[in-house]
PDB file of C-alpha atoms in Angstrom:
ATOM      1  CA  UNK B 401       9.092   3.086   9.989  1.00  0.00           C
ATOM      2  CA  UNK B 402      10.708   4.793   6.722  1.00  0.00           C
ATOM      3  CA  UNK B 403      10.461   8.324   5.715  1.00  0.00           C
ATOM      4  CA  UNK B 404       9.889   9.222   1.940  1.00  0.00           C
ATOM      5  CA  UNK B 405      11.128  12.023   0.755  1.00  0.00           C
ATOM      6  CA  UNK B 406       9.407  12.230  -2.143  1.00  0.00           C
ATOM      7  CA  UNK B 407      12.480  11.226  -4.709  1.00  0.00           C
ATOM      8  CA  UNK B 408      12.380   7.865  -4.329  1.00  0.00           C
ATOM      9  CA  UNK B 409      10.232   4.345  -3.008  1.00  0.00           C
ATOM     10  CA  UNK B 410      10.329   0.987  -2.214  1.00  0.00           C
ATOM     11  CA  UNK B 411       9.506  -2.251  -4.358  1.00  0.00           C
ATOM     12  CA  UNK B 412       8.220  -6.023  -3.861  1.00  0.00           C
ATOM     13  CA  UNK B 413       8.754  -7.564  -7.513  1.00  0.00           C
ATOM     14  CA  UNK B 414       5.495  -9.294  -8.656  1.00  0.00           C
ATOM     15  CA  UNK B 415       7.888 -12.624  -8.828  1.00  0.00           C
ATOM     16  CA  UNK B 416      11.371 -14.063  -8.362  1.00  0.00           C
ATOM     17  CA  UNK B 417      14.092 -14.380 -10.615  1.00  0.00           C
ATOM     18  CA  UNK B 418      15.765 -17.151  -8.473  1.00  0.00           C
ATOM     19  CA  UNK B 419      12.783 -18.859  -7.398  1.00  0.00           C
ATOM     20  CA  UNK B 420      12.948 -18.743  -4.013  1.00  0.00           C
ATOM     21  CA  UNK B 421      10.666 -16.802  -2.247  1.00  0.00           C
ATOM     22  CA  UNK B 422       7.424 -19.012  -1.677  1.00  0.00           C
ATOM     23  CA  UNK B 423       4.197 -17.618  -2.223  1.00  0.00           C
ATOM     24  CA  UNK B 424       4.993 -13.847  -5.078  1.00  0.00           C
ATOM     25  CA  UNK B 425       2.687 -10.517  -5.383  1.00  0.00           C
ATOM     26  CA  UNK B 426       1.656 -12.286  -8.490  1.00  0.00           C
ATOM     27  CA  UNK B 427      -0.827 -14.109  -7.255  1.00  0.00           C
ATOM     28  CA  UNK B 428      -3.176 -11.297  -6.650  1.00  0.00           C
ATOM     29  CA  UNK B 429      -3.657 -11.255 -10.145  1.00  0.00           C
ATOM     30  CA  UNK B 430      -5.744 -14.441  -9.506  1.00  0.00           C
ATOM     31  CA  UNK B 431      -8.156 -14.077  -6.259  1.00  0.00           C
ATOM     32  CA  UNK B 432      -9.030 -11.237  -3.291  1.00  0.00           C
ATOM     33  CA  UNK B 433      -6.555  -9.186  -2.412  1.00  0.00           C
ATOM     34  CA  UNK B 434      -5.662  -6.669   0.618  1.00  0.00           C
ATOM     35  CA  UNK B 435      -3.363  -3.907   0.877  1.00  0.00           C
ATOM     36  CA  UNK B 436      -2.256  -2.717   4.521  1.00  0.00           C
ATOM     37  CA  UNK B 437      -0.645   0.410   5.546  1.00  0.00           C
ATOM     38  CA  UNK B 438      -0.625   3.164   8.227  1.00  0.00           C
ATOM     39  CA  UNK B 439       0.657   6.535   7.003  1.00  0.00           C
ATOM     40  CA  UNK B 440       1.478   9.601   8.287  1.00  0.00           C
ATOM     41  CA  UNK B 441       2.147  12.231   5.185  1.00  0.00           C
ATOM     42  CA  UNK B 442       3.206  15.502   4.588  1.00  0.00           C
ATOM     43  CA  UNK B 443       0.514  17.715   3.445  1.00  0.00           C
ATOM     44  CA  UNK B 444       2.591  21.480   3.455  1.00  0.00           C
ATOM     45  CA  UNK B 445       1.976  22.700  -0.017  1.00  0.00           C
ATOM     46  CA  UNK B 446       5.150  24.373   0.333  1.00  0.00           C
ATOM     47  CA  UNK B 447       7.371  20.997   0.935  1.00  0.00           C
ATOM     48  CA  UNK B 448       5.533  19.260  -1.982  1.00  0.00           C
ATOM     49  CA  UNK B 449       5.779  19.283  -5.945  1.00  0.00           C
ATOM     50  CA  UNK B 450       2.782  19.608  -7.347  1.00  0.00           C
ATOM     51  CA  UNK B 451       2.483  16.780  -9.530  1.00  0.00           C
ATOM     52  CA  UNK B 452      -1.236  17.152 -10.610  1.00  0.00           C
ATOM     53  CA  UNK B 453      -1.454  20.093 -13.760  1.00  0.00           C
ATOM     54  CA  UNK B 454       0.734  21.922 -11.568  1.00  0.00           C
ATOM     55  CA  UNK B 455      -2.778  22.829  -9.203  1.00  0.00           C
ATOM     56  CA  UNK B 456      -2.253  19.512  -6.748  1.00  0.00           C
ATOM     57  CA  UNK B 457      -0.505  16.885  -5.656  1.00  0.00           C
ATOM     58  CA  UNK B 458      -0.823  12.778  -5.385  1.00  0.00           C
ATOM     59  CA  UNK B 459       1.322  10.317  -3.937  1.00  0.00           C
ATOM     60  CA  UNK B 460       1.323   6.884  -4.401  1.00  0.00           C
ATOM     61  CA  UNK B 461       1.436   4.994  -0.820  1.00  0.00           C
ATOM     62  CA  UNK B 462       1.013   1.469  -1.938  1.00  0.00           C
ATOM     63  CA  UNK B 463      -0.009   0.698  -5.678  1.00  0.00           C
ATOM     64  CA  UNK B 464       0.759  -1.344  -8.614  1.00  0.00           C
ATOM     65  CA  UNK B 465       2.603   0.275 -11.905  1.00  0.00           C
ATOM     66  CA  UNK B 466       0.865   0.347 -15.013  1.00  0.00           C
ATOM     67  CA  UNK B 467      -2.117   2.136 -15.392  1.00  0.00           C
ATOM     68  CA  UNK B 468      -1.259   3.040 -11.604  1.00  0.00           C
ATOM     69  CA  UNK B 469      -3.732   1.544  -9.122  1.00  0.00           C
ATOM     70  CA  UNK B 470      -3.540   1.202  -4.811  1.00  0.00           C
ATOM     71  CA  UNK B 471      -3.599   3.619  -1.967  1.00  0.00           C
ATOM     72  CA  UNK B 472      -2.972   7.101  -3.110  1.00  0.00           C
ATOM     73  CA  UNK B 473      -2.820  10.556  -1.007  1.00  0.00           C
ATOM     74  CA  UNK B 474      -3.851  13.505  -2.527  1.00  0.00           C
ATOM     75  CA  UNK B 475      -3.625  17.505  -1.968  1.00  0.00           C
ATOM     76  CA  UNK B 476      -6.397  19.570  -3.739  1.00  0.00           C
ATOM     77  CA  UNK B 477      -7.593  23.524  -3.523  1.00  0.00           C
ATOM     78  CA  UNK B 478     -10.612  23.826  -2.265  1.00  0.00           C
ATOM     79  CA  UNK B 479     -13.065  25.293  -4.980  1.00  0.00           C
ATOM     80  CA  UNK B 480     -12.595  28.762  -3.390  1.00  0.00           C
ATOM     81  CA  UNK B 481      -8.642  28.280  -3.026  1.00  0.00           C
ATOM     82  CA  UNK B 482      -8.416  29.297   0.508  1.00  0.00           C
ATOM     83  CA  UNK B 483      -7.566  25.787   2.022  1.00  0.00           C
ATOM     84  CA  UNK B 484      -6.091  23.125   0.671  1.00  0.00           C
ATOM     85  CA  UNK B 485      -8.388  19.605   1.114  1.00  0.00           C
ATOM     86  CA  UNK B 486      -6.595  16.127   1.955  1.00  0.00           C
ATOM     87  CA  UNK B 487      -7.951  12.927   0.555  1.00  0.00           C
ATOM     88  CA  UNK B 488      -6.778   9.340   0.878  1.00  0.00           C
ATOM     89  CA  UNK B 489      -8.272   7.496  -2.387  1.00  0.00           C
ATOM     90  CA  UNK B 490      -8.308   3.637  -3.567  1.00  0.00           C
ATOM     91  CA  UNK B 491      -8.027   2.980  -7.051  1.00  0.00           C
ATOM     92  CA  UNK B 492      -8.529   0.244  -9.493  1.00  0.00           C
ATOM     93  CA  UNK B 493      -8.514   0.370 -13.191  1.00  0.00           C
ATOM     94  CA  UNK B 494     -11.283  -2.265 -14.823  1.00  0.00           C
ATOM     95  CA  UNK B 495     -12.598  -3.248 -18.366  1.00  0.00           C
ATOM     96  CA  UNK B 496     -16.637  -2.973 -18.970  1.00  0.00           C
ATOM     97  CA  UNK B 497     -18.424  -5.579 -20.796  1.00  0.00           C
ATOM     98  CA  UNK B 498     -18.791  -3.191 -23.442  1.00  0.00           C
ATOM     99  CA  UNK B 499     -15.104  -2.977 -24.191  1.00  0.00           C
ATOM    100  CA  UNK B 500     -14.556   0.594 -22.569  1.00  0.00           C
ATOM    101  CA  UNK B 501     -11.381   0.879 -19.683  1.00  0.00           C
ATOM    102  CA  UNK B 502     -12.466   2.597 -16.479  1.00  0.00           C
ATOM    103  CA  UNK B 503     -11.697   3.904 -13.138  1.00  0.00           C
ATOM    104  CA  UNK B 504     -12.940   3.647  -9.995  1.00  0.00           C
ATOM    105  CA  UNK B 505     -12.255   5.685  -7.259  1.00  0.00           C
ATOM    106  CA  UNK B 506     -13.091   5.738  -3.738  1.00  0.00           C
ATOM    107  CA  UNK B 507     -11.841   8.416  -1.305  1.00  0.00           C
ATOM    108  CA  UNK B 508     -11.730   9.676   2.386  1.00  0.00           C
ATOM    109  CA  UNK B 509     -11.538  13.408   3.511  1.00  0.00           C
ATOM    110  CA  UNK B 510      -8.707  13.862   5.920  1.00  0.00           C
ATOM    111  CA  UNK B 511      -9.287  15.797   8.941  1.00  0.00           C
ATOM    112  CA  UNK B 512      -6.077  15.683  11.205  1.00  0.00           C
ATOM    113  CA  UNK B 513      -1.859  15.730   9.962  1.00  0.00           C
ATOM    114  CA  UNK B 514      -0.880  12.390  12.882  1.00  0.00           C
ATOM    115  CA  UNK B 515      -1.340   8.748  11.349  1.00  0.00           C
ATOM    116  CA  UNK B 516      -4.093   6.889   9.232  1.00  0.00           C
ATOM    117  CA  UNK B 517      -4.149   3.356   9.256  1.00  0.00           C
ATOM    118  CA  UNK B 518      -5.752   2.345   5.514  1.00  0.00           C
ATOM    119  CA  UNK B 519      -7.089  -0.780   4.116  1.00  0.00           C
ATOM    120  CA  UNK B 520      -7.804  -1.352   0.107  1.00  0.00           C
ATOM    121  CA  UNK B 521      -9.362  -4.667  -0.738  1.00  0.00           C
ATOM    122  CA  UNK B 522     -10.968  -6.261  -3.437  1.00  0.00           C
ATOM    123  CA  UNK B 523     -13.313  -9.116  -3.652  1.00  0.00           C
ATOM    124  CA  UNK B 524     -12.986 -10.714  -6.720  1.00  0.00           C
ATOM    125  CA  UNK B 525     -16.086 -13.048  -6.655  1.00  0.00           C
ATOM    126  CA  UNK B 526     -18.535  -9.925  -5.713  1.00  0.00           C
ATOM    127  CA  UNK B 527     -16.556  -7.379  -7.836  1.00  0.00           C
ATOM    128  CA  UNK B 528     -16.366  -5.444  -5.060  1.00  0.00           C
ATOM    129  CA  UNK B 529     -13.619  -2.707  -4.227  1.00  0.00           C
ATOM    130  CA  UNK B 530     -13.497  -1.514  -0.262  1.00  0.00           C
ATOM    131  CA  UNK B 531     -11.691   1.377   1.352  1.00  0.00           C
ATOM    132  CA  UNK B 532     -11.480   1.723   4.942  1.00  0.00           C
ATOM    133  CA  UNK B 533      -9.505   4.612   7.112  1.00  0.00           C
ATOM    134  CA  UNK B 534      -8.640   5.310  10.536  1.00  0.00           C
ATOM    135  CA  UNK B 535      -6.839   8.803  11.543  1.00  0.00           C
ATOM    136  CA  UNK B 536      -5.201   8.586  14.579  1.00  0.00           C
ATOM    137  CA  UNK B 537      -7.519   8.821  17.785  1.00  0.00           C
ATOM    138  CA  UNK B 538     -10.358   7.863  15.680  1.00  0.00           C
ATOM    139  CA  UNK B 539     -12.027   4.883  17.561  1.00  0.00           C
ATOM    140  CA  UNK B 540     -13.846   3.528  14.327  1.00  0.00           C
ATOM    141  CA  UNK B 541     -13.121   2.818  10.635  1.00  0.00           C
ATOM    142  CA  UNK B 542     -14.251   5.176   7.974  1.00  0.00           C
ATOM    143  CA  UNK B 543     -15.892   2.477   5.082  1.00  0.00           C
ATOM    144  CA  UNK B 544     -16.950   3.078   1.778  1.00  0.00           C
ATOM    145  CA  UNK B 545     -17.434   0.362  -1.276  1.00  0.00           C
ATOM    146  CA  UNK B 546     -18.047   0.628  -4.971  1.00  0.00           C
ATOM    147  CA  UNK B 547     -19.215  -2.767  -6.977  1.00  0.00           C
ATOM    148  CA  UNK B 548     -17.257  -2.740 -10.434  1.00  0.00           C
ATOM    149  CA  UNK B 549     -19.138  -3.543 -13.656  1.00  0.00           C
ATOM    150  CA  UNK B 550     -16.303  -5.020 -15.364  1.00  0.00           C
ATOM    151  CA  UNK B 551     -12.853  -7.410 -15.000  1.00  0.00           C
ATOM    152  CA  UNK B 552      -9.482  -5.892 -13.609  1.00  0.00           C
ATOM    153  CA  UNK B 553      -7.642  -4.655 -16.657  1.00  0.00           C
ATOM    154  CA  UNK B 554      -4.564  -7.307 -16.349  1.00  0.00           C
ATOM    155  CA  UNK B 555      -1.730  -5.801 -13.704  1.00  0.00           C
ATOM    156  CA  UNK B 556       0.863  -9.648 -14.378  1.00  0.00           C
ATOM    157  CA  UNK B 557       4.180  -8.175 -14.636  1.00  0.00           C
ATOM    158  CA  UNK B 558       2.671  -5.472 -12.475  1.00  0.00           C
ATOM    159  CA  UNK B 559       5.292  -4.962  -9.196  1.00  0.00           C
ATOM    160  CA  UNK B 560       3.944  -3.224  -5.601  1.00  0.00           C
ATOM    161  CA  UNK B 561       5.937  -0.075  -4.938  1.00  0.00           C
ATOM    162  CA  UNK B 562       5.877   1.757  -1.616  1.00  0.00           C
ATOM    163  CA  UNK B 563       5.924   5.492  -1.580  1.00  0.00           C
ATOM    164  CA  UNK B 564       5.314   6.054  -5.072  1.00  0.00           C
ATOM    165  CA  UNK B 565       3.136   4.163  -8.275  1.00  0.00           C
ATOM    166  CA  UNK B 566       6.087   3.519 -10.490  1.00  0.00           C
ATOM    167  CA  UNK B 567       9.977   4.592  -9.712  1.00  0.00           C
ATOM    168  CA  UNK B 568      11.126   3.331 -12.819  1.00  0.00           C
ATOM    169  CA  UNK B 569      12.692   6.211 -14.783  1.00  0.00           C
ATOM    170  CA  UNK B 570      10.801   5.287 -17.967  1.00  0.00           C
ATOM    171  CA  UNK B 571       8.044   6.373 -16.397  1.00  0.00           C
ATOM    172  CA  UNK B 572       6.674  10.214 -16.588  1.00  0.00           C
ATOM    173  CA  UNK B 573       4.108  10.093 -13.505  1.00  0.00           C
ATOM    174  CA  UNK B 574       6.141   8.283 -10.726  1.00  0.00           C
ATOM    175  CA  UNK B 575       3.974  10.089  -8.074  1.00  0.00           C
ATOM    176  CA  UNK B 576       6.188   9.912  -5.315  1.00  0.00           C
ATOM    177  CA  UNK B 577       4.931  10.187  -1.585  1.00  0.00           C
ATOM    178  CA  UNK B 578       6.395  12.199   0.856  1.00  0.00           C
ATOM    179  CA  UNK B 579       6.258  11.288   4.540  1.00  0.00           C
ATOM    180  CA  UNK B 580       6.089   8.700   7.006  1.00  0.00           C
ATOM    181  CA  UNK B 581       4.956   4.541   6.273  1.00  0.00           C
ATOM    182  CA  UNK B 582       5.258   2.349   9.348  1.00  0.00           C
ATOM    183  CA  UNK B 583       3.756  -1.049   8.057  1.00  0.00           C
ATOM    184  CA  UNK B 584       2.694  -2.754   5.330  1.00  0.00           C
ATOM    185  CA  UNK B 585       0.422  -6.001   3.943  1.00  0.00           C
ATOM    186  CA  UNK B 586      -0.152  -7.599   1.089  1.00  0.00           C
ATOM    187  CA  UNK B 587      -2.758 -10.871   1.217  1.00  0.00           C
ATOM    188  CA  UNK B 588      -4.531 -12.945  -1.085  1.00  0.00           C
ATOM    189  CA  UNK B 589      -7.507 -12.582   0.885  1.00  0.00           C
ATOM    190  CA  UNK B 590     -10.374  -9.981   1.579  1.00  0.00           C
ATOM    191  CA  UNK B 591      -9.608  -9.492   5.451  1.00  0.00           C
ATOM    192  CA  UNK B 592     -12.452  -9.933   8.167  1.00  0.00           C
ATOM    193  CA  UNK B 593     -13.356  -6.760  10.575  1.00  0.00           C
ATOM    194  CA  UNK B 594     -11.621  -9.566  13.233  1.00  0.00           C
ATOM    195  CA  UNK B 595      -8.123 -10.136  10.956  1.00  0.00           C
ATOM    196  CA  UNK B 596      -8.061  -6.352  10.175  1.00  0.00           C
ATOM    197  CA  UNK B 597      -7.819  -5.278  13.503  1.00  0.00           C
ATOM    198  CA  UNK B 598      -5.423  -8.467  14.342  1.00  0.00           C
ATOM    199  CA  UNK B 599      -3.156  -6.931  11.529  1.00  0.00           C
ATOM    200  CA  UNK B 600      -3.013  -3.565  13.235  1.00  0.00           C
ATOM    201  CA  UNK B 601      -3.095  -4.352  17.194  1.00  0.00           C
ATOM    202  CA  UNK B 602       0.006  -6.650  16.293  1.00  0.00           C
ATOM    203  CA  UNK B 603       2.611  -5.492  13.366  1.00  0.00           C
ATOM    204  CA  UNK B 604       4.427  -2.948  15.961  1.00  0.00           C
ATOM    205  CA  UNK B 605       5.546  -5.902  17.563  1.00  0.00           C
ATOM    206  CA  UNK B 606       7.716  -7.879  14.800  1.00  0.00           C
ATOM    207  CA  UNK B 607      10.861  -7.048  15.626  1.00  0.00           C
ATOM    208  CA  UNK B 608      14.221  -9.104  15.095  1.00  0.00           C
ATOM    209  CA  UNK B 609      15.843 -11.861  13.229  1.00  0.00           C
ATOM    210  CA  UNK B 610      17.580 -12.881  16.298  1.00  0.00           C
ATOM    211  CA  UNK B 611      14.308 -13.200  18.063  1.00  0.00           C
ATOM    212  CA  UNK B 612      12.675 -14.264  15.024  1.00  0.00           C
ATOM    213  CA  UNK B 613      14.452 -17.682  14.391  1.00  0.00           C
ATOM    214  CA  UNK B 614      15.432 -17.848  18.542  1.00  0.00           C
ATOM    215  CA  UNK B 615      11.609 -17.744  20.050  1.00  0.00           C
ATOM    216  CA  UNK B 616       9.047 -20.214  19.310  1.00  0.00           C
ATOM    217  CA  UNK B 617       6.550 -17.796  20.862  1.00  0.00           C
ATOM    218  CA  UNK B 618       7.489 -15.063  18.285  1.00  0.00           C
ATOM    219  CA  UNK B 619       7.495 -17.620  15.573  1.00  0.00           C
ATOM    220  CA  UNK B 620       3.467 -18.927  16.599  1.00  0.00           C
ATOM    221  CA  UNK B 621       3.042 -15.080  16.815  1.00  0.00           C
ATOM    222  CA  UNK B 622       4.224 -14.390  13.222  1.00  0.00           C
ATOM    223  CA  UNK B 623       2.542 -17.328  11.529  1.00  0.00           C
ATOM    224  CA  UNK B 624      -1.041 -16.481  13.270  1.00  0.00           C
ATOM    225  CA  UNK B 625      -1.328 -14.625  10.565  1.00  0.00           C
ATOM    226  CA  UNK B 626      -1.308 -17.367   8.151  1.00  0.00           C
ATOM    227  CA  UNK B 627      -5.195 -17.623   7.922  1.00  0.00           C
ATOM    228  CA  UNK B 628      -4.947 -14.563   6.103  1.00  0.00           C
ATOM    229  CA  UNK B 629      -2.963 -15.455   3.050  1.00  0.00           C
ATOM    230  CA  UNK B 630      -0.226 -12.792   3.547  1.00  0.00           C
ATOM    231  CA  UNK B 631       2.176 -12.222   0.591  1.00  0.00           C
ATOM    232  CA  UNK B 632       4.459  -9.869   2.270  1.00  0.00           C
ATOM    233  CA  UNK B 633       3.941  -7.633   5.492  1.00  0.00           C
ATOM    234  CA  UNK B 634       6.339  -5.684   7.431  1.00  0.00           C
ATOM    235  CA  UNK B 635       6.925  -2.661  10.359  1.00  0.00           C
ATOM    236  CA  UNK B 636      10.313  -1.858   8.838  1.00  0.00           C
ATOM    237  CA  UNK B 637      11.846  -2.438  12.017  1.00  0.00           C
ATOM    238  CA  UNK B 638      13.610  -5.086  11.032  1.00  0.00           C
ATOM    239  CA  UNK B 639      16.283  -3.912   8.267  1.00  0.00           C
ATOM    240  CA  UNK B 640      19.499  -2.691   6.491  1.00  0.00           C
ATOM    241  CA  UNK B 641      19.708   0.163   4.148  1.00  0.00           C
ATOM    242  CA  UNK B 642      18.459  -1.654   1.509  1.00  0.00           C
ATOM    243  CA  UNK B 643      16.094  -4.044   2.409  1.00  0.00           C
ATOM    244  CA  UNK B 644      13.309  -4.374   5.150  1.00  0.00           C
ATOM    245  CA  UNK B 645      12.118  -7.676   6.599  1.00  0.00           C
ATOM    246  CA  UNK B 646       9.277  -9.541   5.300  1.00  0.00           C
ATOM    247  CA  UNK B 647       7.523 -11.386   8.234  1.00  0.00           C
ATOM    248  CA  UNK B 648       5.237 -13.535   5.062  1.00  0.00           C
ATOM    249  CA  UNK B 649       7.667 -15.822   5.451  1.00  0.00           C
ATOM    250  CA  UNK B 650       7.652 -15.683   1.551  1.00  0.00           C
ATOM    251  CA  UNK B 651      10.618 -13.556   1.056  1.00  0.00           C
ATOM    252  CA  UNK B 652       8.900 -10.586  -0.559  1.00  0.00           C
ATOM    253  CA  UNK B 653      11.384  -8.460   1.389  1.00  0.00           C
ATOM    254  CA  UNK B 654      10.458  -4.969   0.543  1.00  0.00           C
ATOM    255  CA  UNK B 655      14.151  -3.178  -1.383  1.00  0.00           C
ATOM    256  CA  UNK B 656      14.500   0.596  -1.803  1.00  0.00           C
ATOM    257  CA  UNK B 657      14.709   1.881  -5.443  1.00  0.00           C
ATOM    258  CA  UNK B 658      15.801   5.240  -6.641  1.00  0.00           C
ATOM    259  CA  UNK B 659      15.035   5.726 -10.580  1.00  0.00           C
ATOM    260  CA  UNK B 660      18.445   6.947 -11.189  1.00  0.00           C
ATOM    261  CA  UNK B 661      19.929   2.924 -10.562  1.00  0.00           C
ATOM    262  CA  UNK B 662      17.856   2.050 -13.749  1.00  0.00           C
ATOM    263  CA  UNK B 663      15.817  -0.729 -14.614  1.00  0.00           C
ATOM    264  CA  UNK B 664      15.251  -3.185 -11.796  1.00  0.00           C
TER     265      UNK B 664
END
């Protein structure tokens, strides 16, 4: 698990300078795609900048930079202003036949302050976006799906960053989320009802290089996951201060970035 605190985030380049991680976040830009995550934010008003017009707030949990796009967490006055409504919204940015740029949006009201377990995927043959939540003690999935009448505007060069949509100082909306992320996925696939709950009854248990490389059990256990076409996916267990694990076995290890370092 990492905490955010809402200054800086966490980055997978979309490539690798030295060539050597195997499979990159790239790739996404060319098939499905699935984004992972479990979350547990803060939603006091009065421990969060409000980033939106100075009248709400959004986070970015897991998302692309650019014109930003992912798993977002929101904070918005309800129409009255006596209470303040949570929302967990997918995002994708798309260009119409007819030459126009668009959004679309799907979102979940949040009920409860423990965990939420969140899936964004995109099926690239059906043009179909998906968003499914779970908050914690909720037995089933919240789903909701939009069909998009157009292409993905083009995210290459695009990286993923975790706990914010862009940390880079050059850019004037980093949204950065405050709170709690215990896992993370990234796979070139649209995952099954089956391989989505796989995903989440089994990331608590990665845990250790030693292990990693010692137990052929662990290893089987790691590379089950193969069938899914994982880019990257960790529980953050595994770490130093810099850098968490990446059980892909593609060597997207996750690497906390603060804007004031500069240009990655």
């Amino acid at each position: 698990m990492i905490t955010l605190d809402g200054k800086h985030g966490w980055v997978i380049s979309y490539t690798n300078k030295h060539n050597i991680s195997g499979k990159v976040v790239e790739e996404i830009n060319n098939g499905d795609w699935t984004f992972c995550t479990s979350i547990k934010p803060e939603w006091d008003v009065d421990k969060l900048t409000l980033n939106i017009n100075d009248q709400g707030y959004r986070g970015g949990v897991l998302c692309r930079n650019g014109m930003h796009s992912g798993i977002f967490n929101v904070l918005w006055p309800s129409d009255d202003g006596k209470e303040w409504l949570r929302f967990i919204k997918g995002e994708i940015w798309y260009d119409t036949p007819e030459g126009e740029t668009k959004i679309a949006v799907l979102e979940t009201r949040v009920g409860g302050g423990g965990w939420i377990d969140i899936m964004l995927s995109y099926n690239r043959k059906e043009k179909t976006l998906v968003l499914e939540t779970r908050e914690e003690l909720q037995e089933n999935w919240n789903t909701q799906g939009v069909k998009i009448d157009g292409e993905i505007i083009d995210y290459s060069g695009s990286h993923v960053w975790i706990g914010c949509a862009n940390a880079f100082a050059s850019c004037p909306e980093p949204q950065f989320y405050q709170g709690h992320i215990r896992c993370l996925g990234v796979f070139n696939s649209v995952l099954t009802e089956e391989y989505r709950d796989k995903f989440y009854k089994e990331y608590k248990d990665f845990r250790g290089i030693a292990k990693y490389f010692r137990g052929h059990a662990h290893k089987r256990q790691v590379y089950n996951f193969e069938a899914m076409k994982p880019l990257a996916f960790t529980n953050f267990k595994t770490s130093t201060p810099y850098k968490a694990f990446d059980f892909s076995g593609n060597g997207n290890h996750p690497i906390i970035y603060k804007r004031e370092w500069g240009v990655y």
